[in-house]
PDB file of C-alpha atoms and ligand atoms in Angstrom:
ATOM      1  CA  MET A 326     -30.988 -76.335  -2.473  1.00 72.00           C
ATOM      2  CA  GLU A 327     -29.026 -79.124  -4.123  1.00 94.00           C
ATOM      3  CA  LEU A 328     -25.633 -78.339  -2.560  1.00 98.00           C
ATOM      4  CA  GLN A 329     -26.698 -77.142   0.893  1.00 97.00           C
ATOM      5  CA  GLY A 330     -24.002 -77.774   3.516  1.00 97.00           C
ATOM      6  CA  LYS A 331     -21.329 -78.672   0.938  1.00 98.00           C
ATOM      7  CA  VAL A 332     -17.970 -76.948   0.539  1.00 98.00           C
ATOM      8  CA  ALA A 333     -16.527 -76.486  -2.956  1.00 99.00           C
ATOM      9  CA  ILE A 334     -13.214 -75.272  -4.362  1.00 99.00           C
ATOM     10  CA  VAL A 335     -13.292 -74.044  -7.977  1.00 99.00           C
ATOM     11  CA  THR A 336      -9.877 -73.315  -9.502  1.00 99.00           C
ATOM     12  CA  GLY A 337      -9.534 -70.367 -11.860  1.00 98.00           C
ATOM     13  CA  SER A 338     -12.909 -69.041 -10.783  1.00 98.00           C
ATOM     14  CA  ALA A 339     -12.354 -65.281 -10.950  1.00 98.00           C
ATOM     15  CA  THR A 340     -13.547 -65.250 -14.577  1.00 97.00           C
ATOM     16  CA  GLY A 341     -15.213 -67.285 -17.318  1.00 97.00           C
ATOM     17  CA  ILE A 342     -16.607 -70.792 -16.793  1.00 98.00           C
ATOM     18  CA  GLY A 343     -15.072 -71.038 -13.303  1.00 98.00           C
ATOM     19  CA  LYS A 344     -16.810 -67.872 -12.153  1.00 98.00           C
ATOM     20  CA  ALA A 345     -20.169 -69.198 -13.411  1.00 98.00           C
ATOM     21  CA  ILE A 346     -19.604 -72.535 -11.647  1.00 98.00           C
ATOM     22  CA  ALA A 347     -18.625 -70.903  -8.336  1.00 98.00           C
ATOM     23  CA  THR A 348     -21.567 -68.495  -8.521  1.00 98.00           C
ATOM     24  CA  GLY A 349     -23.989 -71.281  -9.484  1.00 98.00           C
ATOM     25  CA  MET A 350     -22.766 -73.637  -6.739  1.00 98.00           C
ATOM     26  CA  ALA A 351     -23.112 -70.849  -4.168  1.00 98.00           C
ATOM     27  CA  ALA A 352     -26.672 -70.187  -5.355  1.00 98.00           C
ATOM     28  CA  ALA A 353     -27.317 -73.927  -4.912  1.00 98.00           C
ATOM     29  CA  GLY A 354     -26.270 -73.628  -1.257  1.00 98.00           C
ATOM     30  CA  ALA A 355     -22.551 -74.478  -1.235  1.00 98.00           C
ATOM     31  CA  ALA A 356     -19.820 -72.486   0.488  1.00 98.00           C
ATOM     32  CA  VAL A 357     -17.262 -71.791  -2.236  1.00 98.00           C
ATOM     33  CA  VAL A 358     -13.567 -71.015  -2.473  1.00 99.00           C
ATOM     34  CA  ILE A 359     -12.532 -68.854  -5.406  1.00 98.00           C
ATOM     35  CA  ASP A 360      -9.024 -69.879  -6.446  1.00 98.00           C
ATOM     36  CA  TYR A 361      -7.127 -67.438  -8.656  1.00 98.00           C
ATOM     37  CA  VAL A 362      -3.685 -66.351  -9.843  1.00 98.00           C
ATOM     38  CA  GLY A 363      -2.602 -62.762 -10.490  1.00 97.00           C
ATOM     39  CA  ALA A 364      -4.420 -59.637  -9.354  1.00 97.00           C
ATOM     40  CA  PRO A 365      -6.943 -60.294  -6.551  1.00 98.00           C
ATOM     41  CA  ASP A 366      -9.593 -57.776  -7.687  1.00 98.00           C
ATOM     42  CA  PRO A 367     -11.659 -60.037 -10.010  1.00 98.00           C
ATOM     43  CA  ALA A 368     -11.699 -62.844  -7.408  1.00 98.00           C
ATOM     44  CA  ASP A 369     -12.655 -60.383  -4.658  1.00 98.00           C
ATOM     45  CA  ALA A 370     -15.520 -59.143  -6.846  1.00 98.00           C
ATOM     46  CA  VAL A 371     -16.855 -62.706  -7.262  1.00 98.00           C
ATOM     47  CA  VAL A 372     -16.614 -63.239  -3.480  1.00 98.00           C
ATOM     48  CA  ALA A 373     -18.459 -59.953  -2.802  1.00 98.00           C
ATOM     49  CA  SER A 374     -21.191 -60.817  -5.280  1.00 98.00           C
ATOM     50  CA  ILE A 375     -21.717 -64.293  -3.748  1.00 98.00           C
ATOM     51  CA  ARG A 376     -21.752 -62.905  -0.189  1.00 98.00           C
ATOM     52  CA  SER A 377     -24.257 -60.216  -1.176  1.00 98.00           C
ATOM     53  CA  LYS A 378     -26.666 -63.030  -2.063  1.00 98.00           C
ATOM     54  CA  GLY A 379     -26.225 -64.632   1.372  1.00 97.00           C
ATOM     55  CA  SER A 380     -23.794 -67.478   0.634  1.00 98.00           C
ATOM     56  CA  GLN A 381     -20.343 -68.126   2.069  1.00 98.00           C
ATOM     57  CA  ALA A 382     -17.273 -67.475  -0.106  1.00 98.00           C
ATOM     58  CA  MET A 383     -13.593 -66.654   0.145  1.00 98.00           C
ATOM     59  CA  ALA A 384     -10.747 -66.076  -2.303  1.00 98.00           C
ATOM     60  CA  VAL A 385      -7.420 -67.931  -2.150  1.00 98.00           C
ATOM     61  CA  ALA A 386      -4.456 -67.274  -4.441  1.00 98.00           C
ATOM     62  CA  ALA A 387      -2.901 -70.562  -5.580  1.00 98.00           C
ATOM     63  CA  ASP A 388      -1.105 -71.627  -8.742  1.00 98.00           C
ATOM     64  CA  VAL A 389      -2.475 -75.085  -9.550  1.00 98.00           C
ATOM     65  CA  SER A 390       0.867 -76.225 -10.983  1.00 98.00           C
ATOM     66  CA  ASP A 391       2.679 -75.702  -7.649  1.00 98.00           C
ATOM     67  CA  PRO A 392       2.298 -78.578  -5.138  1.00 98.00           C
ATOM     68  CA  ASP A 393       2.840 -76.392  -2.055  1.00 98.00           C
ATOM     69  CA  GLN A 394       0.285 -73.810  -3.163  1.00 98.00           C
ATOM     70  CA  VAL A 395      -2.246 -76.550  -3.982  1.00 99.00           C
ATOM     71  CA  ASN A 396      -1.828 -78.215  -0.576  1.00 98.00           C
ATOM     72  CA  SER A 397      -2.184 -74.832   1.096  1.00 98.00           C
ATOM     73  CA  LEU A 398      -5.382 -74.143  -0.911  1.00 98.00           C
ATOM     74  CA  VAL A 399      -6.975 -77.337   0.410  1.00 98.00           C
ATOM     75  CA  GLN A 400      -5.692 -76.782   3.964  1.00 98.00           C
ATOM     76  CA  GLN A 401      -6.942 -73.178   4.070  1.00 98.00           C
ATOM     77  CA  THR A 402     -10.344 -74.347   2.826  1.00 98.00           C
ATOM     78  CA  VAL A 403     -10.733 -77.083   5.427  1.00 98.00           C
ATOM     79  CA  LYS A 404      -9.561 -74.694   8.174  1.00 98.00           C
ATOM     80  CA  ALA A 405     -11.955 -71.890   7.193  1.00 98.00           C
ATOM     81  CA  MET A 406     -14.965 -73.865   5.926  1.00 98.00           C
ATOM     82  CA  GLY A 407     -14.635 -77.027   8.034  1.00 98.00           C
ATOM     83  CA  ARG A 408     -14.529 -79.597   5.218  1.00 98.00           C
ATOM     84  CA  LEU A 409     -14.191 -80.219   1.473  1.00 98.00           C
ATOM     85  CA  ASP A 410     -16.866 -81.977  -0.598  1.00 98.00           C
ATOM     86  CA  ILE A 411     -16.406 -80.760  -4.174  1.00 99.00           C
ATOM     87  CA  PHE A 412     -13.247 -79.921  -6.124  1.00 99.00           C
ATOM     88  CA  VAL A 413     -13.622 -78.425  -9.594  1.00 99.00           C
ATOM     89  CA  ASN A 414     -10.462 -78.435 -11.716  1.00 99.00           C
ATOM     90  CA  ASN A 415     -11.356 -75.528 -13.933  1.00 98.00           C
ATOM     91  CA  ALA A 416      -8.154 -73.445 -14.248  1.00 98.00           C
ATOM     92  CA  GLY A 417      -6.768 -73.740 -17.739  1.00 98.00           C
ATOM     93  CA  MET A 418      -4.925 -71.969 -20.521  1.00 97.00           C
ATOM     94  CA  GLU A 419      -4.193 -72.318 -24.194  1.00 97.00           C
ATOM     95  CA  SER A 420      -1.830 -70.645 -26.621  1.00 97.00           C
ATOM     96  CA  LYS A 421      -1.875 -71.329 -30.341  1.00 96.00           C
ATOM     97  CA  TYR A 422       1.214 -71.839 -32.568  1.00 98.00           C
ATOM     98  CA  PRO A 423       1.814 -74.116 -35.557  1.00 98.00           C
ATOM     99  CA  PHE A 424       3.239 -77.408 -34.286  1.00 98.00           C
ATOM    100  CA  THR A 425       6.723 -77.036 -35.812  1.00 98.00           C
ATOM    101  CA  GLU A 426       7.081 -73.594 -34.241  1.00 98.00           C
ATOM    102  CA  TYR A 427       5.615 -74.426 -30.837  1.00 98.00           C
ATOM    103  CA  PRO A 428       7.972 -73.029 -28.157  1.00 98.00           C
ATOM    104  CA  PHE A 429       9.146 -75.698 -25.690  1.00 98.00           C
ATOM    105  CA  GLU A 430       8.682 -73.409 -22.638  1.00 98.00           C
ATOM    106  CA  LEU A 431       5.055 -72.813 -23.637  1.00 98.00           C
ATOM    107  CA  TRP A 432       4.467 -76.554 -24.069  1.00 98.00           C
ATOM    108  CA  GLN A 433       5.739 -77.034 -20.508  1.00 98.00           C
ATOM    109  CA  LYS A 434       3.545 -74.210 -19.181  1.00 98.00           C
ATOM    110  CA  VAL A 435       0.330 -75.483 -20.833  1.00 98.00           C
ATOM    111  CA  ILE A 436       0.963 -79.051 -19.633  1.00 99.00           C
ATOM    112  CA  ALA A 437       1.759 -77.727 -16.125  1.00 99.00           C
ATOM    113  CA  VAL A 438      -1.488 -75.749 -15.825  1.00 98.00           C
ATOM    114  CA  ASP A 439      -3.881 -77.981 -17.799  1.00 98.00           C
ATOM    115  CA  LEU A 440      -2.668 -81.472 -16.782  1.00 99.00           C
ATOM    116  CA  THR A 441      -0.219 -81.393 -13.859  1.00 99.00           C
ATOM    117  CA  GLY A 442      -2.538 -78.915 -12.097  1.00 99.00           C
ATOM    118  CA  PRO A 443      -5.560 -81.261 -12.099  1.00 99.00           C
ATOM    119  CA  PHE A 444      -3.270 -84.130 -10.964  1.00 99.00           C
ATOM    120  CA  LEU A 445      -1.973 -82.144  -7.981  1.00 99.00           C
ATOM    121  CA  CYS A 446      -5.393 -80.740  -7.103  1.00 99.00           C
ATOM    122  CA  ALA A 447      -7.224 -84.064  -7.374  1.00 99.00           C
ATOM    123  CA  GLN A 448      -4.551 -85.697  -5.220  1.00 99.00           C
ATOM    124  CA  ALA A 449      -4.756 -83.060  -2.474  1.00 98.00           C
ATOM    125  CA  ALA A 450      -8.572 -83.022  -2.617  1.00 99.00           C
ATOM    126  CA  ALA A 451      -8.826 -86.830  -2.532  1.00 99.00           C
ATOM    127  CA  LYS A 452      -6.583 -87.027   0.550  1.00 98.00           C
ATOM    128  CA  ALA A 453      -8.821 -84.557   2.410  1.00 98.00           C
ATOM    129  CA  MET A 454     -11.988 -86.351   1.270  1.00 98.00           C
ATOM    130  CA  ILE A 455     -10.642 -89.784   2.263  1.00 98.00           C
ATOM    131  CA  GLN A 456      -9.844 -88.421   5.721  1.00 98.00           C
ATOM    132  CA  GLN A 457     -13.433 -87.151   6.060  1.00 98.00           C
ATOM    133  CA  ALA A 458     -14.670 -90.623   5.004  1.00 98.00           C
ATOM    134  CA  ASP A 459     -17.836 -89.113   3.574  1.00 97.00           C
ATOM    135  CA  GLY A 460     -17.318 -89.401  -0.178  1.00 98.00           C
ATOM    136  CA  GLY A 461     -16.741 -86.475  -2.518  1.00 98.00           C
ATOM    137  CA  ARG A 462     -16.849 -85.088  -6.018  1.00 98.00           C
ATOM    138  CA  ILE A 463     -13.969 -84.249  -8.336  1.00 99.00           C
ATOM    139  CA  ILE A 464     -15.024 -82.543 -11.555  1.00 99.00           C
ATOM    140  CA  ASN A 465     -12.529 -81.635 -14.280  1.00 99.00           C
ATOM    141  CA  ILE A 466     -13.347 -79.013 -16.879  1.00 98.00           C
ATOM    142  CA  SER A 467     -11.845 -80.664 -19.924  1.00 98.00           C
ATOM    143  CA  SER A 468     -12.811 -79.786 -23.532  1.00 98.00           C
ATOM    144  CA  VAL A 469     -14.158 -81.306 -26.718  1.00 98.00           C
ATOM    145  CA  HIS A 470     -10.434 -81.291 -27.472  1.00 98.00           C
ATOM    146  CA  GLU A 471      -9.893 -84.240 -25.128  1.00 98.00           C
ATOM    147  CA  ASP A 472     -11.193 -86.081 -28.202  1.00 97.00           C
ATOM    148  CA  LEU A 473     -11.129 -83.706 -31.156  1.00 97.00           C
ATOM    149  CA  PRO A 474      -7.836 -82.502 -32.675  1.00 96.00           C
ATOM    150  CA  MET A 475      -7.348 -78.742 -32.904  1.00 96.00           C
ATOM    151  CA  PRO A 476      -4.524 -77.677 -35.241  1.00 97.00           C
ATOM    152  CA  THR A 477      -2.121 -75.118 -33.629  1.00 97.00           C
ATOM    153  CA  ASN A 478      -3.199 -76.202 -30.140  1.00 98.00           C
ATOM    154  CA  ALA A 479      -1.082 -79.364 -29.647  1.00 98.00           C
ATOM    155  CA  PRO A 480      -0.192 -79.006 -25.936  1.00 98.00           C
ATOM    156  CA  TYR A 481      -3.781 -78.080 -25.014  1.00 98.00           C
ATOM    157  CA  CYS A 482      -5.134 -81.127 -26.873  1.00 98.00           C
ATOM    158  CA  ALA A 483      -2.429 -83.356 -25.354  1.00 98.00           C
ATOM    159  CA  ALA A 484      -3.248 -82.055 -21.856  1.00 99.00           C
ATOM    160  CA  LYS A 485      -7.002 -82.522 -22.303  1.00 99.00           C
ATOM    161  CA  GLY A 486      -6.503 -86.016 -23.758  1.00 98.00           C
ATOM    162  CA  GLY A 487      -4.310 -86.770 -20.727  1.00 99.00           C
ATOM    163  CA  LEU A 488      -6.987 -85.382 -18.425  1.00 99.00           C
ATOM    164  CA  ARG A 489      -9.451 -87.888 -19.897  1.00 98.00           C
ATOM    165  CA  MET A 490      -7.270 -90.858 -18.876  1.00 98.00           C
ATOM    166  CA  LEU A 491      -6.294 -89.270 -15.546  1.00 99.00           C
ATOM    167  CA  MET A 492     -10.029 -88.966 -14.773  1.00 99.00           C
ATOM    168  CA  ARG A 493     -10.817 -92.540 -15.839  1.00 99.00           C
ATOM    169  CA  THR A 494      -7.932 -94.003 -13.838  1.00 99.00           C
ATOM    170  CA  ILE A 495      -8.466 -92.131 -10.590  1.00 99.00           C
ATOM    171  CA  ALA A 496     -12.253 -92.638 -10.816  1.00 99.00           C
ATOM    172  CA  VAL A 497     -11.551 -96.367 -10.436  1.00 99.00           C
ATOM    173  CA  GLU A 498      -9.013 -95.844  -7.652  1.00 98.00           C
ATOM    174  CA  LEU A 499     -11.231 -93.489  -5.654  1.00 99.00           C
ATOM    175  CA  ALA A 500     -14.533 -95.345  -6.123  1.00 98.00           C
ATOM    176  CA  PRO A 501     -14.093 -97.426  -2.919  1.00 98.00           C
ATOM    177  CA  HIS A 502     -14.068 -94.099  -1.032  1.00 98.00           C
ATOM    178  CA  LYS A 503     -17.312 -92.970  -2.718  1.00 98.00           C
ATOM    179  CA  ILE A 504     -15.427 -90.157  -4.415  1.00 98.00           C
ATOM    180  CA  THR A 505     -16.690 -89.714  -7.959  1.00 99.00           C
ATOM    181  CA  VAL A 506     -14.514 -88.266 -10.725  1.00 99.00           C
ATOM    182  CA  ASN A 507     -15.919 -86.959 -14.004  1.00 99.00           C
ATOM    183  CA  ASN A 508     -14.990 -84.627 -16.840  1.00 99.00           C
ATOM    184  CA  ILE A 509     -17.154 -81.912 -18.330  1.00 99.00           C
ATOM    185  CA  ALA A 510     -16.061 -81.310 -21.904  1.00 98.00           C
ATOM    186  CA  PRO A 511     -17.297 -77.947 -23.171  1.00 98.00           C
ATOM    187  CA  GLY A 512     -17.217 -76.869 -26.798  1.00 98.00           C
ATOM    188  CA  ALA A 513     -17.189 -73.186 -27.717  1.00 97.00           C
ATOM    189  CA  ILE A 514     -18.304 -71.280 -24.625  1.00 97.00           C
ATOM    190  CA  TYR A 515     -18.357 -67.476 -24.741  1.00 95.00           C
ATOM    191  CA  THR A 516     -15.507 -66.543 -22.321  1.00 93.00           C
ATOM    192  CA  PRO A 517     -12.218 -64.584 -22.345  1.00 87.00           C
ATOM    193  CA  ILE A 518     -10.228 -67.691 -23.453  1.00 86.00           C
ATOM    194  CA  ASP A 519     -11.737 -67.196 -26.924  1.00 88.00           C
ATOM    195  CA  ALA A 520     -11.066 -63.445 -27.169  1.00 88.00           C
ATOM    196  CA  ASP A 521      -9.173 -63.931 -30.462  1.00 88.00           C
ATOM    197  CA  VAL A 522     -12.148 -65.733 -32.041  1.00 90.00           C
ATOM    198  CA  GLU A 523     -14.736 -63.310 -30.659  1.00 87.00           C
ATOM    199  CA  ALA A 524     -12.707 -60.405 -32.098  1.00 90.00           C
ATOM    200  CA  SER A 525     -12.940 -61.647 -35.712  1.00 93.00           C
ATOM    201  CA  LYS A 526     -16.377 -62.034 -37.345  1.00 93.00           C
ATOM    202  CA  LYS A 527     -14.844 -64.291 -40.017  1.00 95.00           C
ATOM    203  CA  ILE A 528     -13.194 -66.715 -37.577  1.00 94.00           C
ATOM    204  CA  GLU A 529     -16.304 -66.641 -35.401  1.00 95.00           C
ATOM    205  CA  ALA A 530     -18.533 -67.543 -38.376  1.00 95.00           C
ATOM    206  CA  ALA A 531     -16.208 -70.453 -39.264  1.00 94.00           C
ATOM    207  CA  LEU A 532     -16.447 -71.730 -35.687  1.00 94.00           C
ATOM    208  CA  MET A 533     -20.263 -71.394 -35.617  1.00 95.00           C
ATOM    209  CA  ALA A 534     -20.439 -73.449 -38.836  1.00 95.00           C
ATOM    210  CA  GLU A 535     -18.842 -76.317 -36.858  1.00 94.00           C
ATOM    211  CA  ILE A 536     -21.639 -76.273 -34.275  1.00 97.00           C
ATOM    212  CA  PRO A 537     -25.001 -77.895 -35.188  1.00 96.00           C
ATOM    213  CA  LEU A 538     -26.840 -75.656 -32.682  1.00 97.00           C
ATOM    214  CA  GLY A 539     -25.136 -72.690 -34.364  1.00 96.00           C
ATOM    215  CA  ARG A 540     -24.291 -70.612 -31.300  1.00 97.00           C
ATOM    216  CA  TRP A 541     -21.800 -70.138 -28.478  1.00 97.00           C
ATOM    217  CA  GLY A 542     -22.554 -71.963 -25.230  1.00 98.00           C
ATOM    218  CA  LYS A 543     -23.043 -69.906 -22.076  1.00 98.00           C
ATOM    219  CA  PRO A 544     -20.845 -70.346 -18.963  1.00 98.00           C
ATOM    220  CA  GLU A 545     -24.063 -70.778 -16.944  1.00 98.00           C
ATOM    221  CA  GLU A 546     -25.010 -73.802 -19.071  1.00 98.00           C
ATOM    222  CA  VAL A 547     -21.716 -75.459 -18.098  1.00 98.00           C
ATOM    223  CA  ALA A 548     -22.322 -74.440 -14.465  1.00 98.00           C
ATOM    224  CA  ASP A 549     -25.704 -76.211 -14.427  1.00 98.00           C
ATOM    225  CA  LEU A 550     -24.039 -79.459 -15.515  1.00 98.00           C
ATOM    226  CA  ALA A 551     -21.322 -79.031 -12.868  1.00 98.00           C
ATOM    227  CA  ILE A 552     -23.974 -78.472 -10.174  1.00 98.00           C
ATOM    228  CA  PHE A 553     -25.728 -81.671 -11.229  1.00 98.00           C
ATOM    229  CA  LEU A 554     -22.479 -83.685 -11.146  1.00 98.00           C
ATOM    230  CA  ALA A 555     -21.645 -82.225  -7.723  1.00 98.00           C
ATOM    231  CA  SER A 556     -25.064 -83.073  -6.295  1.00 98.00           C
ATOM    232  CA  ASP A 557     -26.337 -86.236  -4.604  1.00 97.00           C
ATOM    233  CA  ALA A 558     -28.439 -86.860  -7.729  1.00 97.00           C
ATOM    234  CA  ALA A 559     -25.235 -87.777  -9.615  1.00 98.00           C
ATOM    235  CA  GLY A 560     -24.078 -90.374  -7.073  1.00 97.00           C
ATOM    236  CA  TYR A 561     -23.943 -93.144  -9.698  1.00 98.00           C
ATOM    237  CA  CYS A 562     -21.957 -91.127 -12.285  1.00 98.00           C
ATOM    238  CA  THR A 563     -18.218 -91.727 -12.268  1.00 99.00           C
ATOM    239  CA  GLY A 564     -15.419 -92.223 -14.778  1.00 99.00           C
ATOM    240  CA  SER A 565     -17.240 -90.436 -17.597  1.00 98.00           C
ATOM    241  CA  THR A 566     -16.906 -87.389 -19.777  1.00 99.00           C
ATOM    242  CA  PHE A 567     -20.054 -85.286 -20.167  1.00 98.00           C
ATOM    243  CA  PHE A 568     -19.915 -83.274 -23.392  1.00 98.00           C
ATOM    244  CA  ILE A 569     -21.661 -79.903 -23.633  1.00 98.00           C
ATOM    245  CA  ASP A 570     -20.850 -78.644 -27.098  1.00 98.00           C
ATOM    246  CA  GLY A 571     -23.988 -77.804 -29.098  1.00 98.00           C
ATOM    247  CA  GLY A 572     -23.380 -80.989 -31.078  1.00 97.00           C
ATOM    248  CA  MET A 573     -19.882 -79.944 -32.212  1.00 97.00           C
ATOM    249  CA  LEU A 574     -18.448 -83.456 -31.953  1.00 97.00           C
ATOM    250  CA  ARG A 575     -21.243 -84.795 -34.176  1.00 96.00           C
ATOM    251  CA  GLN A 576     -20.848 -82.217 -36.957  1.00 92.00           C
ATOM    252  CA  SER A 577     -20.680 -84.041 -40.269  1.00 82.00           C
ATOM    253  CA  GLY A 578     -19.248 -81.171 -42.318  1.00 74.00           C
ATOM    254  CA  SER A 579     -20.132 -81.264 -45.988  1.00 68.00           C
ATOM    255  CA  LEU A 580     -21.934 -84.634 -45.848  1.00 71.00           C
TER     256      LEU A 580
HETATM  257  C1  BGC B1056     -11.141 -73.996 -26.513  1.00 75.28           C
HETATM  258  C2  BGC B1056     -11.647 -72.906 -27.402  1.00 75.28           C
HETATM  259  C3  BGC B1056     -12.381 -73.491 -28.603  1.00 75.28           C
HETATM  260  C4  BGC B1056     -13.401 -74.503 -28.158  1.00 75.28           C
HETATM  261  C5  BGC B1056     -14.091 -75.174 -29.346  1.00 75.28           C
HETATM  262  C6  BGC B1056     -12.240 -74.954 -26.192  1.00 75.28           C
HETATM  263  O1  BGC B1056     -11.714 -75.988 -25.409  1.00 75.28           O
HETATM  264  O2  BGC B1056     -10.645 -73.418 -25.311  1.00 75.28           O
HETATM  265  O3  BGC B1056     -10.560 -72.120 -27.835  1.00 75.28           O
HETATM  266  O4  BGC B1056     -13.049 -72.471 -29.329  1.00 75.28           O
HETATM  267  O5  BGC B1056     -12.776 -75.478 -27.387  1.00 75.28           O
HETATM  268  O6  BGC B1056     -13.182 -75.588 -30.319  1.00 75.28           O
END
């Protein structure tokens, strides 16, 4: 079991990619904390499912954009599970509007969840890991859009681009503590965030045409990469973005 004895927090892990990562890390032996916002039922269901397979899990409600809630998330984890080895910044949101019509309040909200959240979480996690003096892993779920523009999604792209440089900078700062920091940059993964695309065959076909492998990625495929980056096998990986996009970034269009 690659993650035996490790404790992981995965933000936004009641659904989608986060749920797959939390479930996969638990199956690899880690004790996991399911962070969520809103109704507790989906998070409780993930906890029940993990426990039924014999691993340790608990749910904690915490908004990643609120410093007090983030500090409490880390403190509750260390109190209940004894330590913190892996922090996965997965919680994220997007909302699409043409740039000239983009509402300011929504810009602030997307930046708060997608960029300020990972800053606050990485900071709280790093402090706990430094105190343990035993290294650690910080993994950010970014996007191909940390590199690739996406019209109508300006704040999301700005946040993910910011997350790339946040990761690179803190990877250097935290390296002396043997804490590695990396981004996973998924392309089109079949999850609720893409409900609008999944609902329209035409938009879905246009998206698939952008992907050399010609299909959606699965949350479990992203989870496998996260498990690798969290494991001892990835001890020499830091400061990098690992793309998992079916070749999307290499699509050469009509050429
Ligand atoms: C976005 C999706 C999009 C995918 C590929 C993801 O980061 O959340 O909306 O389909 O990138 O463009």
